[in-house]
Short mmCIF file of C-alpha atoms and ligand atoms in Angstrom, two decimals:
data_model
loop_
_atom_site.label_atom_id
_atom_site.label_comp_id
_atom_site.label_asym_id
_atom_site.label_seq_id
_atom_site.Cartn_x
_atom_site.Cartn_y
_atom_site.Cartn_z
CA MET A 1 68.86 42.23 89.12
CA TYR A 2 65.76 41.37 91.17
CA GLU A 3 64.96 44.97 92.12
CA ASP A 4 62.01 45.35 89.74
CA GLU A 5 60.48 42.02 90.76
CA ILE A 6 60.73 42.98 94.44
CA LYS A 7 59.09 46.35 93.76
CA ALA A 8 56.25 44.69 91.83
CA LEU A 9 55.74 42.14 94.59
CA ALA A 10 55.59 44.85 97.26
CA ARG A 11 53.05 46.86 95.26
CA ALA A 12 50.93 43.77 94.64
CA VAL A 13 50.63 43.32 98.41
CA GLY A 14 49.68 46.99 98.87
CA ALA A 15 52.97 48.65 99.89
CA ASP A 16 53.65 52.13 98.50
CA LYS A 17 57.44 52.43 98.66
CA VAL A 18 60.44 50.15 98.23
CA GLY A 19 64.14 51.01 98.48
CA PHE A 20 67.42 49.13 98.79
CA ALA A 21 70.12 49.94 101.32
CA ASP A 22 73.79 49.05 101.66
CA LEU A 23 74.26 48.03 105.29
CA SER A 24 78.03 48.61 105.33
CA SER A 25 77.34 52.21 106.43
CA TYR A 26 74.58 51.32 108.92
CA GLU A 27 75.13 53.14 112.20
CA ASP A 28 75.01 50.54 114.92
CA GLU A 29 73.90 53.05 117.54
CA PHE A 30 70.42 52.86 116.00
CA GLY A 31 69.96 49.15 116.47
CA ILE A 32 71.22 46.19 118.42
CA SER A 33 72.25 44.30 115.41
CA LYS A 34 76.05 43.78 115.08
CA ARG A 35 75.44 40.05 114.84
CA LEU A 36 72.98 40.57 111.99
CA LEU A 37 75.21 42.96 110.09
CA LYS A 38 77.79 40.18 109.68
CA LYS A 39 75.24 38.01 107.87
CA TYR A 40 73.37 40.55 105.77
CA SER A 41 74.94 43.11 103.44
CA ARG A 42 71.71 44.61 102.09
CA ALA A 43 68.32 45.66 103.42
CA ILE A 44 65.05 46.17 101.60
CA SER A 45 63.01 49.03 102.99
CA ILE A 46 59.24 48.76 102.49
CA GLY A 47 56.92 51.71 103.16
CA VAL A 48 53.18 52.16 103.58
CA VAL A 49 51.71 55.67 103.40
CA LEU A 50 49.24 56.72 106.12
CA PRO A 51 46.39 58.72 104.52
CA ARG A 52 46.39 62.45 105.17
CA GLU A 53 42.71 62.37 106.22
CA VAL A 54 43.58 59.96 109.04
CA ILE A 55 46.53 62.08 110.22
CA GLU A 56 44.17 65.07 110.26
CA THR A 57 42.13 63.32 113.01
CA ILE A 58 45.09 63.57 115.43
CA GLY A 59 44.49 66.41 117.88
CA PRO A 60 46.98 68.72 119.63
CA ASP A 61 46.42 66.59 122.74
CA GLY A 62 47.12 63.21 121.18
CA PRO A 63 46.21 60.39 118.80
CA SER A 64 42.72 59.41 117.65
CA PRO A 65 41.17 55.91 117.53
CA ALA A 66 41.10 56.29 113.71
CA TYR A 67 44.87 56.75 113.72
CA ALA A 68 45.30 53.71 116.01
CA ARG A 69 43.28 51.56 113.60
CA CYS A 70 45.21 52.86 110.60
CA TYR A 71 48.53 52.17 112.41
CA ARG A 72 47.52 48.57 113.05
CA ARG A 73 46.38 48.10 109.44
CA ALA A 74 49.63 49.56 108.09
CA ASN A 75 51.71 47.28 110.34
CA ALA A 76 49.77 44.18 109.23
CA LEU A 77 50.23 45.13 105.58
CA LEU A 78 53.96 45.83 106.07
CA ASP A 79 54.50 42.55 107.89
CA ARG A 80 52.82 40.63 105.10
CA ALA A 81 54.86 42.46 102.43
CA ALA A 82 58.09 41.78 104.38
CA ARG A 83 57.27 38.06 104.71
CA GLU A 84 56.49 37.74 100.98
CA ILE A 85 59.63 39.59 99.91
CA ALA A 86 61.79 37.53 102.30
CA SER A 87 60.37 34.34 100.87
CA PHE A 88 61.03 35.61 97.32
CA CYS A 89 64.71 36.27 98.22
CA SER A 90 64.99 32.83 99.84
CA SER A 91 63.45 31.21 96.75
CA LYS A 92 66.31 32.71 94.70
CA GLY A 93 68.89 31.15 97.00
CA TYR A 94 69.75 34.13 99.24
CA ARG A 95 69.53 34.62 102.98
CA ALA A 96 66.53 36.71 104.00
CA LEU A 97 65.03 37.81 107.30
CA ALA A 98 61.77 39.78 107.53
CA VAL A 99 61.84 42.33 110.37
CA PRO A 100 58.23 43.26 111.26
CA ALA A 101 57.11 46.89 111.43
CA SER A 102 56.57 47.24 115.15
CA ARG A 103 58.49 44.53 116.95
CA ILE A 104 60.54 46.27 119.65
CA ALA A 105 63.63 44.40 120.87
CA ASP A 106 64.79 47.02 123.40
CA TRP A 107 61.87 48.81 125.10
CA GLU A 108 64.10 51.04 127.21
CA ARG A 109 65.59 52.69 124.12
CA GLN A 110 62.63 51.98 121.80
CA LEU A 111 64.84 50.08 119.39
CA GLY A 112 63.85 47.21 117.13
CA LEU A 113 66.05 44.45 115.78
CA ILE A 114 67.21 47.02 113.25
CA SER A 115 66.07 50.61 112.77
CA HIS A 116 63.54 50.63 109.93
CA LYS A 117 64.01 54.38 109.74
CA ALA A 118 67.82 54.26 109.44
CA VAL A 119 67.43 51.66 106.68
CA ALA A 120 64.85 53.77 104.81
CA VAL A 121 67.22 56.77 104.94
CA LEU A 122 70.15 54.68 103.66
CA ALA A 123 67.89 53.43 100.86
CA GLY A 124 67.24 57.04 99.82
CA LEU A 125 63.51 57.06 100.61
CA GLY A 126 63.76 60.22 102.71
CA TRP A 127 65.86 62.00 105.32
CA MET A 128 65.85 61.70 109.10
CA GLY A 129 63.84 64.65 110.45
CA LYS A 130 64.44 66.51 113.70
CA ASN A 131 61.59 64.36 115.07
CA LEU A 132 63.58 61.19 114.23
CA LEU A 133 61.01 60.17 111.62
CA VAL A 134 61.81 59.55 107.97
CA ILE A 135 60.65 62.59 106.02
CA THR A 136 59.78 61.44 102.51
CA PRO A 137 59.68 64.15 99.83
CA ASP A 138 56.11 63.30 98.75
CA HIS A 139 54.34 62.23 101.99
CA GLY A 140 56.60 63.66 104.71
CA PRO A 141 56.65 61.51 107.85
CA ARG A 142 53.28 59.86 107.01
CA VAL A 143 55.00 56.59 106.10
CA ARG A 144 55.55 53.46 108.19
CA PHE A 145 58.34 51.04 107.35
CA ALA A 146 59.35 47.41 107.64
CA THR A 147 62.62 45.81 106.55
CA VAL A 148 63.93 42.65 104.96
CA LEU A 149 67.58 41.84 105.60
CA THR A 150 69.30 39.89 102.85
CA ASP A 151 72.60 39.11 101.17
CA MET A 152 71.06 39.44 97.70
CA PRO A 153 73.37 41.77 95.70
CA LEU A 154 70.80 44.52 95.11
CA GLU A 155 71.60 47.88 93.56
CA VAL A 156 71.26 50.38 96.41
CA GLY A 157 69.79 53.88 96.70
CA LYS A 158 71.62 57.02 97.76
CA PRO A 159 70.98 58.50 101.23
CA VAL A 160 69.26 61.89 101.26
CA ARG A 161 70.55 64.84 103.29
CA SER A 162 68.25 66.60 105.75
CA LYS A 163 66.02 69.36 104.38
CA CYS A 164 64.61 70.35 107.78
CA GLY A 165 66.65 73.59 107.76
CA PRO A 166 65.30 76.24 110.15
CA CYS A 167 61.84 74.58 110.44
CA ARG A 168 60.75 74.07 114.07
CA ALA A 169 57.16 72.90 113.55
CA CYS A 170 57.64 69.49 115.22
CA VAL A 171 59.80 70.96 118.00
CA GLU A 172 57.01 73.38 118.93
CA ALA A 173 54.17 70.87 118.58
CA CYS A 174 55.68 68.07 120.71
CA PRO A 175 53.80 67.88 124.05
CA ALA A 176 56.75 66.09 125.69
CA GLY A 177 59.45 68.58 124.67
CA ALA A 178 61.33 65.60 123.23
CA ILE A 179 62.61 67.14 120.00
CA ARG A 180 65.78 69.14 120.61
CA ASP A 181 65.85 71.18 117.36
CA VAL A 182 69.04 69.53 116.08
CA SER A 183 69.25 68.61 112.42
CA PHE A 184 69.88 64.93 112.22
CA ASP A 185 72.08 64.31 109.22
CA LEU A 186 73.79 61.32 107.76
CA LYS A 187 76.38 60.88 110.52
CA PRO A 188 74.80 61.94 113.83
CA ARG A 189 76.98 61.97 116.94
CA SER A 190 74.34 60.47 119.19
CA ARG A 191 70.60 59.91 118.97
CA ASN A 192 70.19 61.38 122.42
CA GLU A 193 71.60 64.69 121.25
CA VAL A 194 68.74 65.01 118.79
CA PHE A 195 65.86 63.46 120.65
CA ASP A 196 64.78 62.74 124.25
CA TYR A 197 63.38 59.26 123.67
CA ARG A 198 62.47 58.73 127.35
CA ALA A 199 60.26 61.83 127.35
CA CYS A 200 58.64 60.67 124.10
CA LEU A 201 58.09 57.12 125.41
CA GLU A 202 56.43 58.41 128.60
CA LYS A 203 54.00 60.40 126.47
CA LEU A 204 53.30 57.40 124.23
CA MET A 205 52.57 55.26 127.29
CA GLU A 206 50.15 57.88 128.58
CA PHE A 207 48.36 57.95 125.20
CA ALA A 208 48.28 54.13 124.96
CA ARG A 209 46.13 53.99 128.12
CA ARG A 210 43.40 56.12 126.53
CA PRO A 211 40.22 54.39 125.31
CA GLY A 212 40.42 53.29 121.68
CA ILE A 213 44.21 53.74 121.42
CA GLY A 214 46.04 50.75 123.02
CA GLU A 215 49.23 51.37 121.00
CA LEU A 216 52.42 53.32 121.65
CA ILE A 217 51.49 56.05 119.19
CA CYS A 218 51.19 59.82 119.18
CA GLY A 219 51.31 61.33 115.67
CA ILE A 220 51.48 64.97 116.78
CA CYS A 221 54.91 65.49 115.20
CA ILE A 222 53.75 63.69 112.04
CA LYS A 223 50.79 66.04 111.65
CA ALA A 224 52.89 69.12 112.43
CA CYS A 225 55.46 68.49 109.69
CA PRO A 226 54.85 70.69 106.63
CA TYR A 227 55.90 67.79 104.38
CA SER A 228 52.96 65.72 105.71
CA SER A 229 50.49 67.71 103.67
CA ALA A 230 52.42 67.24 100.43
CA GLN A 231 50.21 64.52 98.84
CA GLY A 232 47.20 62.39 99.75
S1 SF4 B 1 55.70 61.17 118.98
FE1 SF4 B 1 54.64 62.77 120.20
S2 SF4 B 1 55.78 62.84 122.12
FE2 SF4 B 1 57.08 61.73 120.65
S3 SF4 B 1 58.36 63.30 119.70
FE3 SF4 B 1 56.57 63.14 118.38
S4 SF4 B 1 55.15 64.70 119.20
FE4 SF4 B 1 56.70 64.34 120.76
S1 SF4 B 2 58.43 69.53 111.15
FE1 SF4 B 2 60.12 70.63 110.17
S2 SF4 B 2 61.89 70.22 111.50
FE2 SF4 B 2 60.32 68.70 112.00
S3 SF4 B 2 60.80 66.96 110.72
FE3 SF4 B 2 59.30 68.17 109.57
S4 SF4 B 2 60.58 69.53 108.27
FE4 SF4 B 2 61.92 68.69 109.87
#
């Protein structure tokens, strides 16, 4: 019953996408959150679109300072939207926990408190691509996400099945060879079967040391995805 108010609040703060997920089918392999899943039955997925012009500045050899600045801005906006939505849910008498966009709880496996991407897929905002990014129908993987966990009885979205098909654009573009060309659908057997996260992390660490970057970012597989050029 509060879905429209939450969407309006998110847009007022500057977020572009909002979806609602039922956490009963959340795959625990993608987070370290069993404890949290007992307390929260729903998650609110909030998305901010990264402009196509910024993604275009990413080269075949790595991220640009413009992309690093845009990434930081998107995270700040998402964190603010998550805080405001969590406080709205609390004000209505429900539990709510804002999970910031880029807080990593397990560096080894690059996992946050909960997977923002798994939540966005459950909320129906897109499908999980071969590059383990959420591929939205209108902006491809050019969207960053944050999450609010809650027990508010929200009406939830429907997960979307993968539309990657035979596409290999991200597989071929990845400089780390991290993307294994396996379609990641709603019930994957293991994340490692789809993606070599250690190889990806090593590449991100190399990029983070470059002048003007300072973040664990790459963006090559975002730019390569044909869905990225869908809309501005
Ligand atoms: S972020 Fe970069 S290194 Fe990681 S999978 Fe994508 S293209 Fe490969
Ligand atoms: S580049 Fe192709 S295979 Fe990779 S995520 Fe996008 S659609 Fe899927």
